[in-house]
Amino acid sequence: MHYIKDLFEGNMTEHLHNKFIRYSRGDFVGPLLKLKFAKANVKIYASFHFTDELLAIFAEKIGNNEVRAKGTIFWNKDLSPEFEKLGLKFIKVSKARGIFKYTIDNDVVLKDLVKLMDKYYVLLNIKHNGLTYSTKKALPKPNKEFGADFCKLTLPGDMKDLIIDEFVFDLEDRNKVKLIEISHQIKVTDIVLPEGEKDFDIARRQAKRVGKIERVVTVDGEENLSERVLNV
């Protein structure tokens, strides 16, 4: 489940909390999403906030089939031992500014890579039986403008309801919808640190961000605004 859905449905999960650790006080552009529906397919265009969930949906659709995956995996430590345990191979590894970059270009069971998503940054390009999943080649830079173009996914048209349930959970009439655009504005007014914690890194990760989030859902040109209090 995407963390924005958790937030708006009142599910205060660790996954949701972790997604807000990166925010300081201030106003921020949040997750962006564009959905195009046709009889033959569903096309999804998204900001980097949706990378995990879109890859998981793609992997579930493909099942246990092997697919050719090209891309990179990023993290701040050597992942070679963990890759070996999972049977994942990489063709190149480089390191810059403390970040390891692993390049892969081989056949994989996509579900194995999905297991990594909660731990590492996984950027891939995959094609399988007319379906495609792609991301940009580099992680977005902090505090830079971004759009709904970091990640792209094409799925069969019969997956329309599943996609709407996951990402447009507040949509009432879905029968004839052709285009949906979603944006979020995050306003953090306070950061509440845990009492008594002297370790700065632990305190930063456990701190709660307080404020509000505004959600704009535009369905075939008709705009709907909703908001929720932030205390995550």
CSV table of C-alpha atoms in Angstrom, one decimal:
chain,number,residue,atom,x,y,z
A,1,MET,CA,0.0,0.0,0.0
A,2,HIS,CA,1.3,3.5,-0.9
A,3,TYR,CA,2.1,5.6,2.2
A,4,ILE,CA,-0.2,8.4,1.0
A,5,LYS,CA,-3.1,6.0,1.1
A,6,ASP,CA,-2.0,4.9,4.6
A,7,LEU,CA,-1.9,8.6,5.7
A,8,PHE,CA,-5.4,9.5,4.3
A,9,GLU,CA,-7.0,6.3,5.7
A,10,GLY,CA,-5.4,6.8,9.2
A,11,ASN,CA,-3.0,3.9,9.1
A,12,MET,CA,0.0,5.1,11.1
A,13,THR,CA,2.7,2.6,10.0
A,14,GLU,CA,6.5,2.6,10.3
A,15,HIS,CA,6.7,2.7,6.5
A,16,LEU,CA,4.7,5.9,6.5
A,17,HIS,CA,6.8,7.5,9.3
A,18,ASN,CA,10.0,6.6,7.4
A,19,LYS,CA,8.8,8.4,4.3
A,20,PHE,CA,8.7,11.7,6.2
A,21,ILE,CA,12.1,11.5,7.9
A,22,ARG,CA,13.7,13.5,5.0
A,23,TYR,CA,11.5,16.6,5.6
A,24,SER,CA,12.5,19.6,7.6
A,25,ARG,CA,10.2,22.5,8.6
A,26,GLY,CA,8.8,24.2,5.5
A,27,ASP,CA,6.5,23.7,2.4
A,28,PHE,CA,7.3,21.0,0.0
A,29,VAL,CA,5.9,19.6,-3.2
A,30,GLY,CA,4.9,16.0,-2.5
A,31,PRO,CA,4.2,12.9,-4.6
A,32,LEU,CA,3.0,13.6,-8.2
A,33,LEU,CA,1.0,11.1,-10.3
A,34,LYS,CA,-0.6,11.0,-13.8
A,35,LEU,CA,-2.9,8.1,-14.9
A,36,LYS,CA,-4.1,7.6,-18.5
A,37,PHE,CA,-6.8,5.0,-19.1
A,38,ALA,CA,-7.6,3.4,-22.4
A,39,LYS,CA,-9.3,0.1,-23.3
A,40,ALA,CA,-6.0,-1.6,-24.1
A,41,ASN,CA,-3.8,-0.3,-21.3
A,42,VAL,CA,-3.2,1.9,-18.3
A,43,LYS,CA,-0.3,4.3,-18.4
A,44,ILE,CA,1.2,5.6,-15.2
A,45,TYR,CA,3.6,8.5,-14.9
A,46,ALA,CA,4.9,9.3,-11.5
A,47,SER,CA,7.5,11.1,-9.3
A,48,PHE,CA,10.2,9.1,-7.5
A,49,HIS,CA,7.8,8.8,-4.5
A,50,PHE,CA,5.9,5.9,-6.3
A,51,THR,CA,8.9,3.8,-7.5
A,52,ASP,CA,8.5,1.1,-4.8
A,53,GLU,CA,4.8,0.5,-5.3
A,54,LEU,CA,4.8,0.6,-9.1
A,55,LEU,CA,7.7,-1.9,-9.3
A,56,ALA,CA,5.8,-4.2,-6.8
A,57,ILE,CA,2.6,-4.0,-8.9
A,58,PHE,CA,4.6,-4.8,-12.0
A,59,ALA,CA,6.4,-7.8,-10.3
A,60,GLU,CA,3.0,-9.1,-9.1
A,61,LYS,CA,1.7,-9.0,-12.6
A,62,ILE,CA,4.7,-10.9,-14.0
A,63,GLY,CA,4.7,-13.5,-11.3
A,64,ASN,CA,7.7,-15.9,-11.1
A,65,ASN,CA,8.7,-15.4,-14.7
A,66,GLU,CA,12.3,-14.2,-15.4
A,67,VAL,CA,12.7,-10.9,-17.1
A,68,ARG,CA,15.6,-8.9,-18.5
A,69,ALA,CA,16.3,-6.1,-16.0
A,70,LYS,CA,18.7,-3.2,-16.7
A,71,GLY,CA,19.5,-0.6,-14.2
A,72,THR,CA,21.2,0.3,-11.0
A,73,ILE,CA,21.0,-0.3,-7.2
A,74,PHE,CA,22.3,2.4,-4.8
A,75,TRP,CA,23.2,2.2,-1.1
A,76,ASN,CA,25.8,3.4,1.3
A,77,LYS,CA,27.4,0.1,2.0
A,78,ASP,CA,28.8,-2.9,0.2
A,79,LEU,CA,25.9,-5.1,-0.8
A,80,SER,CA,27.9,-7.9,-2.5
A,81,PRO,CA,27.3,-10.5,0.3
A,82,GLU,CA,23.6,-9.8,0.4
A,83,PHE,CA,23.3,-10.0,-3.4
A,84,GLU,CA,25.1,-13.4,-3.3
A,85,LYS,CA,22.6,-14.7,-0.8
A,86,LEU,CA,19.7,-13.7,-3.1
A,87,GLY,CA,21.4,-15.0,-6.2
A,88,LEU,CA,21.5,-11.6,-7.8
A,89,LYS,CA,24.4,-10.7,-10.1
A,90,PHE,CA,25.8,-7.3,-11.1
A,91,ILE,CA,28.1,-6.5,-14.0
A,92,LYS,CA,29.7,-3.4,-12.5
A,93,VAL,CA,30.2,-1.6,-9.2
A,94,SER,CA,31.4,1.9,-8.5
A,95,LYS,CA,31.7,4.1,-5.4
A,96,ALA,CA,31.5,7.8,-5.1
A,97,ARG,CA,31.0,10.0,-2.0
A,98,GLY,CA,30.3,7.0,0.1
A,99,ILE,CA,27.5,5.6,-2.2
A,100,PHE,CA,27.9,2.2,-3.9
A,101,LYS,CA,26.3,1.9,-7.3
A,102,TYR,CA,25.7,-1.6,-8.7
A,103,THR,CA,24.8,-2.0,-12.4
A,104,ILE,CA,22.7,-5.0,-13.4
A,105,ASP,CA,21.9,-6.2,-16.9
A,106,ASN,CA,20.7,-9.8,-16.6
A,107,ASP,CA,17.6,-12.1,-16.2
A,108,VAL,CA,16.0,-11.9,-12.8
A,109,VAL,CA,12.9,-13.0,-11.0
A,110,LEU,CA,11.5,-9.5,-10.4
A,111,LYS,CA,10.0,-10.5,-7.0
A,112,ASP,CA,13.6,-11.0,-5.7
A,113,LEU,CA,14.4,-7.4,-6.5
A,114,VAL,CA,11.2,-6.1,-4.9
A,115,LYS,CA,12.5,-7.6,-1.6
A,116,LEU,CA,15.2,-5.0,-1.8
A,117,MET,CA,13.0,-2.0,-2.2
A,118,ASP,CA,12.5,-1.3,1.5
A,119,LYS,CA,16.3,-1.2,2.0
A,120,TYR,CA,17.9,0.2,-1.1
A,121,TYR,CA,17.2,2.4,-4.1
A,122,VAL,CA,16.4,0.3,-7.2
A,123,LEU,CA,16.2,2.0,-10.6
A,124,LEU,CA,15.3,-0.3,-13.5
A,125,ASN,CA,14.1,-0.6,-17.1
A,126,ILE,CA,12.1,-3.7,-17.9
A,127,LYS,CA,10.0,-4.9,-20.9
A,128,HIS,CA,7.9,-8.0,-20.8
A,129,ASN,CA,5.1,-9.1,-23.2
A,130,GLY,CA,4.2,-5.6,-24.1
A,131,LEU,CA,4.4,-4.3,-20.6
A,132,THR,CA,7.0,-1.7,-19.6
A,133,TYR,CA,8.5,-0.3,-16.4
A,134,SER,CA,11.2,2.4,-16.5
A,135,THR,CA,12.8,4.9,-14.2
A,136,LYS,CA,15.4,7.7,-14.7
A,137,LYS,CA,19.0,6.6,-14.4
A,138,ALA,CA,19.9,8.7,-11.4
A,139,LEU,CA,18.3,9.6,-8.1
A,140,PRO,CA,16.6,13.0,-7.9
A,141,LYS,CA,18.7,15.7,-6.3
A,142,PRO,CA,17.4,17.1,-3.0
A,143,ASN,CA,15.6,20.5,-3.1
A,144,LYS,CA,15.4,20.4,-6.9
A,145,GLU,CA,12.1,20.7,-8.9
A,146,PHE,CA,10.6,17.5,-10.1
A,147,GLY,CA,7.6,16.3,-12.1
A,148,ALA,CA,5.5,13.2,-12.7
A,149,ASP,CA,8.2,11.8,-15.0
A,150,PHE,CA,10.7,9.9,-12.9
A,151,CYS,CA,8.9,6.5,-13.2
A,152,LYS,CA,6.7,5.1,-16.0
A,153,LEU,CA,4.6,2.0,-16.1
A,154,THR,CA,2.3,0.5,-18.7
A,155,LEU,CA,-0.2,-2.2,-17.7
A,156,PRO,CA,-3.1,-4.0,-19.3
A,157,GLY,CA,-6.4,-2.1,-19.4
A,158,ASP,CA,-8.1,-4.7,-17.1
A,159,MET,CA,-5.9,-3.5,-14.2
A,160,LYS,CA,-7.7,-0.1,-14.1
A,161,ASP,CA,-9.7,-0.9,-11.0
A,162,LEU,CA,-6.6,-2.1,-9.1
A,163,ILE,CA,-4.7,1.0,-9.9
A,164,ILE,CA,-7.6,3.3,-8.9
A,165,ASP,CA,-8.0,1.4,-5.6
A,166,GLU,CA,-4.4,1.8,-4.8
A,167,PHE,CA,-3.7,5.4,-5.9
A,168,VAL,CA,-7.1,7.2,-6.3
A,169,PHE,CA,-8.8,5.6,-3.3
A,170,ASP,CA,-10.9,8.8,-2.9
A,171,LEU,CA,-12.5,8.5,-6.4
A,172,GLU,CA,-16.2,7.9,-6.4
A,173,ASP,CA,-17.1,7.6,-10.1
A,174,ARG,CA,-14.6,5.7,-12.1
A,175,ASN,CA,-16.6,4.3,-15.0
A,176,LYS,CA,-15.7,6.7,-17.8
A,177,VAL,CA,-12.6,8.3,-16.4
A,178,LYS,CA,-9.7,8.8,-18.9
A,179,LEU,CA,-7.2,11.1,-17.2
A,180,ILE,CA,-6.3,11.6,-13.5
A,181,GLU,CA,-3.7,13.9,-12.2
A,182,ILE,CA,-2.7,13.9,-8.5
A,183,SER,CA,-0.5,16.3,-6.6
A,184,HIS,CA,0.3,16.9,-2.9
A,185,GLN,CA,1.6,19.8,-1.0
A,186,ILE,CA,3.4,19.0,2.3
A,187,LYS,CA,3.6,21.7,5.1
A,188,VAL,CA,5.7,20.8,8.1
A,189,THR,CA,5.2,23.3,10.9
A,190,ASP,CA,7.0,21.5,13.7
A,191,ILE,CA,9.3,18.6,14.4
A,192,VAL,CA,8.8,16.9,17.8
A,193,LEU,CA,11.8,15.1,19.1
A,194,PRO,CA,11.5,12.0,21.4
A,195,GLU,CA,12.0,12.9,25.0
A,196,GLY,CA,15.2,11.8,26.7
A,197,GLU,CA,17.0,10.6,23.5
A,198,LYS,CA,20.5,11.9,23.4
A,199,ASP,CA,21.7,10.2,20.2
A,200,PHE,CA,21.1,12.7,17.4
A,201,ASP,CA,20.7,10.2,14.6
A,202,ILE,CA,18.2,8.1,16.6
A,203,ALA,CA,16.3,11.3,17.6
A,204,ARG,CA,16.2,12.5,14.0
A,205,ARG,CA,14.7,9.2,12.8
A,206,GLN,CA,12.2,8.9,15.6
A,207,ALA,CA,11.1,12.5,15.5
A,208,LYS,CA,7.5,13.2,14.3
A,209,ARG,CA,6.7,15.7,11.6
A,210,VAL,CA,3.7,17.9,12.4
A,211,GLY,CA,1.7,20.0,10.0
A,212,LYS,CA,-0.7,19.1,7.1
A,213,ILE,CA,-0.8,17.7,3.6
A,214,GLU,CA,-3.0,18.9,0.8
A,215,ARG,CA,-4.1,16.6,-1.9
A,216,VAL,CA,-5.5,17.7,-5.3
A,217,VAL,CA,-7.1,15.1,-7.5
A,218,THR,CA,-8.0,16.3,-11.0
A,219,VAL,CA,-10.3,13.9,-12.9
A,220,ASP,CA,-10.8,14.7,-16.6
A,221,GLY,CA,-10.4,18.4,-15.7
A,222,GLU,CA,-12.5,18.5,-12.6
A,223,GLU,CA,-10.4,19.4,-9.5
A,224,ASN,CA,-11.0,18.1,-6.0
A,225,LEU,CA,-9.1,19.2,-2.9
A,226,SER,CA,-8.7,17.3,0.4
A,227,GLU,CA,-6.3,17.6,3.3
A,228,ARG,CA,-5.1,15.7,6.4
A,229,VAL,CA,-3.3,16.7,9.6
A,230,LEU,CA,0.3,15.5,9.7
A,231,ASN,CA,1.6,13.9,12.9
A,232,VAL,CA,4.0,11.3,11.6
